[in-house]
PDB file of C-alpha atoms in Angstrom:
ATOM      1  CA  UNK K   1       0.000   0.000   0.000  1.00  0.00           C
ATOM      2  CA  UNK K   2       1.210   3.493  -0.875  1.00  0.00           C
ATOM      3  CA  UNK K   3       1.001   6.419   1.537  1.00  0.00           C
ATOM      4  CA  UNK K   4       0.553  10.069   0.655  1.00  0.00           C
ATOM      5  CA  UNK K   5       0.483  12.996   3.051  1.00  0.00           C
ATOM      6  CA  UNK K   6      -1.752  15.838   1.825  1.00  0.00           C
ATOM      7  CA  UNK K   7      -2.225  19.418   3.036  1.00  0.00           C
ATOM      8  CA  UNK K   8      -5.463  19.709   5.004  1.00  0.00           C
ATOM      9  CA  UNK K   9      -7.438  21.761   2.449  1.00  0.00           C
ATOM     10  CA  UNK K  10      -6.798  19.260  -0.348  1.00  0.00           C
ATOM     11  CA  UNK K  11      -7.051  16.255   1.964  1.00  0.00           C
ATOM     12  CA  UNK K  12     -10.582  17.299   2.963  1.00  0.00           C
ATOM     13  CA  UNK K  13     -11.559  17.653  -0.703  1.00  0.00           C
ATOM     14  CA  UNK K  14     -10.192  14.158  -1.415  1.00  0.00           C
ATOM     15  CA  UNK K  15     -11.898  12.676   1.631  1.00  0.00           C
ATOM     16  CA  UNK K  16     -15.261  14.190   0.690  1.00  0.00           C
ATOM     17  CA  UNK K  17     -14.956  12.897  -2.871  1.00  0.00           C
ATOM     18  CA  UNK K  18     -15.141  16.351  -4.470  1.00  0.00           C
ATOM     19  CA  UNK K  19     -11.478  15.973  -5.485  1.00  0.00           C
ATOM     20  CA  UNK K  20     -10.716  12.716  -7.294  1.00  0.00           C
ATOM     21  CA  UNK K  21      -7.310  13.457  -8.840  1.00  0.00           C
ATOM     22  CA  UNK K  22      -4.187  13.996  -6.726  1.00  0.00           C
ATOM     23  CA  UNK K  23      -1.406  15.786  -8.610  1.00  0.00           C
ATOM     24  CA  UNK K  24       2.245  14.949  -7.984  1.00  0.00           C
ATOM     25  CA  UNK K  25       5.658  14.849  -9.603  1.00  0.00           C
ATOM     26  CA  UNK K  26       6.204  11.553 -11.392  1.00  0.00           C
ATOM     27  CA  UNK K  27       9.252  10.794  -9.260  1.00  0.00           C
ATOM     28  CA  UNK K  28      10.490   7.352  -8.217  1.00  0.00           C
ATOM     29  CA  UNK K  29       7.894   7.013  -5.443  1.00  0.00           C
ATOM     30  CA  UNK K  30       4.972   7.812  -7.778  1.00  0.00           C
ATOM     31  CA  UNK K  31       6.344   5.602 -10.578  1.00  0.00           C
ATOM     32  CA  UNK K  32       5.641   2.640  -8.280  1.00  0.00           C
ATOM     33  CA  UNK K  33       1.899   3.441  -8.247  1.00  0.00           C
ATOM     34  CA  UNK K  34      -0.284   1.433 -10.641  1.00  0.00           C
ATOM     35  CA  UNK K  35      -3.984   1.221 -11.486  1.00  0.00           C
ATOM     36  CA  UNK K  36      -5.692  -0.991  -8.889  1.00  0.00           C
ATOM     37  CA  UNK K  37      -3.232  -0.098  -6.123  1.00  0.00           C
ATOM     38  CA  UNK K  38      -4.452   1.267  -2.786  1.00  0.00           C
ATOM     39  CA  UNK K  39      -3.240   4.578  -1.386  1.00  0.00           C
ATOM     40  CA  UNK K  40      -3.610   5.607   2.238  1.00  0.00           C
ATOM     41  CA  UNK K  41      -4.050   9.381   2.365  1.00  0.00           C
ATOM     42  CA  UNK K  42      -3.250  11.182   5.605  1.00  0.00           C
ATOM     43  CA  UNK K  43      -4.036  14.728   6.673  1.00  0.00           C
ATOM     44  CA  UNK K  44      -0.809  16.758   7.032  1.00  0.00           C
ATOM     45  CA  UNK K  45      -2.394  18.644   9.958  1.00  0.00           C
ATOM     46  CA  UNK K  46      -3.666  15.531  11.774  1.00  0.00           C
ATOM     47  CA  UNK K  47      -1.678  12.318  11.232  1.00  0.00           C
ATOM     48  CA  UNK K  48      -4.511  10.268  12.754  1.00  0.00           C
ATOM     49  CA  UNK K  49      -6.975  11.410  10.086  1.00  0.00           C
ATOM     50  CA  UNK K  50      -6.624   8.899   7.224  1.00  0.00           C
ATOM     51  CA  UNK K  51      -8.594   7.123   4.541  1.00  0.00           C
ATOM     52  CA  UNK K  52      -7.877   4.711   1.702  1.00  0.00           C
ATOM     53  CA  UNK K  53      -8.610   4.933  -1.993  1.00  0.00           C
ATOM     54  CA  UNK K  54      -8.091   2.765  -5.043  1.00  0.00           C
ATOM     55  CA  UNK K  55      -6.156   4.095  -8.031  1.00  0.00           C
ATOM     56  CA  UNK K  56      -8.509   4.008 -11.031  1.00  0.00           C
ATOM     57  CA  UNK K  57      -6.414   5.957 -13.572  1.00  0.00           C
ATOM     58  CA  UNK K  58      -3.012   7.591 -14.021  1.00  0.00           C
ATOM     59  CA  UNK K  59      -2.716  10.713 -16.165  1.00  0.00           C
ATOM     60  CA  UNK K  60       0.902  11.468 -17.130  1.00  0.00           C
ATOM     61  CA  UNK K  61       2.431  14.521 -18.783  1.00  0.00           C
ATOM     62  CA  UNK K  62       5.731  16.397 -18.970  1.00  0.00           C
ATOM     63  CA  UNK K  63       4.367  19.365 -16.979  1.00  0.00           C
ATOM     64  CA  UNK K  64       1.261  20.527 -15.156  1.00  0.00           C
ATOM     65  CA  UNK K  65       0.527  22.879 -18.063  1.00  0.00           C
ATOM     66  CA  UNK K  66       0.360  19.846 -20.381  1.00  0.00           C
ATOM     67  CA  UNK K  67      -1.577  17.800 -17.816  1.00  0.00           C
ATOM     68  CA  UNK K  68      -4.215  20.548 -17.610  1.00  0.00           C
ATOM     69  CA  UNK K  69      -5.006  19.852 -21.251  1.00  0.00           C
ATOM     70  CA  UNK K  70      -5.784  16.205 -20.392  1.00  0.00           C
ATOM     71  CA  UNK K  71      -7.843  16.477 -17.192  1.00  0.00           C
ATOM     72  CA  UNK K  72     -10.741  18.456 -15.757  1.00  0.00           C
ATOM     73  CA  UNK K  73      -9.086  20.786 -13.224  1.00  0.00           C
ATOM     74  CA  UNK K  74     -12.178  20.616 -11.006  1.00  0.00           C
ATOM     75  CA  UNK K  75     -11.427  16.917 -10.395  1.00  0.00           C
ATOM     76  CA  UNK K  76      -8.102  18.084  -8.945  1.00  0.00           C
ATOM     77  CA  UNK K  77      -9.874  20.398  -6.500  1.00  0.00           C
ATOM     78  CA  UNK K  78      -9.244  23.610  -8.442  1.00  0.00           C
ATOM     79  CA  UNK K  79     -11.710  26.084  -9.940  1.00  0.00           C
ATOM     80  CA  UNK K  80      -9.827  26.367 -13.229  1.00  0.00           C
ATOM     81  CA  UNK K  81      -6.521  25.861 -15.036  1.00  0.00           C
ATOM     82  CA  UNK K  82      -5.079  29.190 -13.816  1.00  0.00           C
ATOM     83  CA  UNK K  83      -5.672  28.330 -10.144  1.00  0.00           C
ATOM     84  CA  UNK K  84      -4.242  24.844 -10.623  1.00  0.00           C
ATOM     85  CA  UNK K  85      -1.062  26.126 -12.249  1.00  0.00           C
ATOM     86  CA  UNK K  86      -0.575  28.859  -9.636  1.00  0.00           C
ATOM     87  CA  UNK K  87      -0.967  26.465  -6.698  1.00  0.00           C
ATOM     88  CA  UNK K  88       1.196  23.724  -8.202  1.00  0.00           C
ATOM     89  CA  UNK K  89       4.035  26.082  -9.133  1.00  0.00           C
ATOM     90  CA  UNK K  90       4.351  26.827  -5.394  1.00  0.00           C
ATOM     91  CA  UNK K  91       4.771  23.119  -4.609  1.00  0.00           C
ATOM     92  CA  UNK K  92       6.659  22.003  -7.705  1.00  0.00           C
ATOM     93  CA  UNK K  93       8.927  24.506  -9.517  1.00  0.00           C
ATOM     94  CA  UNK K  94       9.142  24.081 -13.297  1.00  0.00           C
ATOM     95  CA  UNK K  95      12.691  22.594 -13.276  1.00  0.00           C
ATOM     96  CA  UNK K  96      11.459  19.756 -11.038  1.00  0.00           C
ATOM     97  CA  UNK K  97       8.463  19.169 -13.309  1.00  0.00           C
ATOM     98  CA  UNK K  98      10.790  18.889 -16.305  1.00  0.00           C
ATOM     99  CA  UNK K  99      13.169  16.572 -14.450  1.00  0.00           C
ATOM    100  CA  UNK K 100      10.495  14.035 -13.431  1.00  0.00           C
ATOM    101  CA  UNK K 101       7.327  14.746 -15.389  1.00  0.00           C
ATOM    102  CA  UNK K 102       4.008  14.868 -13.546  1.00  0.00           C
ATOM    103  CA  UNK K 103       1.106  12.557 -12.822  1.00  0.00           C
ATOM    104  CA  UNK K 104      -2.555  12.945 -11.956  1.00  0.00           C
ATOM    105  CA  UNK K 105      -3.493  10.014  -9.738  1.00  0.00           C
ATOM    106  CA  UNK K 106      -7.230   9.421 -10.108  1.00  0.00           C
ATOM    107  CA  UNK K 107      -8.747   7.648  -7.116  1.00  0.00           C
ATOM    108  CA  UNK K 108     -11.985   6.252  -5.745  1.00  0.00           C
ATOM    109  CA  UNK K 109     -12.408   6.224  -1.960  1.00  0.00           C
ATOM    110  CA  UNK K 110     -12.825   2.714  -0.504  1.00  0.00           C
ATOM    111  CA  UNK K 111     -12.488   3.204   3.279  1.00  0.00           C
TER     112      UNK K 111
END
């Protein structure tokens, strides 16, 4: 089982089901994630607050700009492409995106 720690705002959106795609760099840790795998999400503000979800799709691209062309930004918890790109550039600078690529991990809550 994979484990991902998520900032509280985005964790709550995932937990409620209003966010179904978690966006990350496609680094070594995320390359190990496959469709059908289970991810345990934990709240970065409360380590005891957790839930599990099944990976139902993986959306890969070379950058978040390119990924925005493939997915509905609302499924990633953002109002639109501009908000998504602004927020993600704070977490993942462009050189890191180019070094690893990016992935949208689409999930369905199971527990």
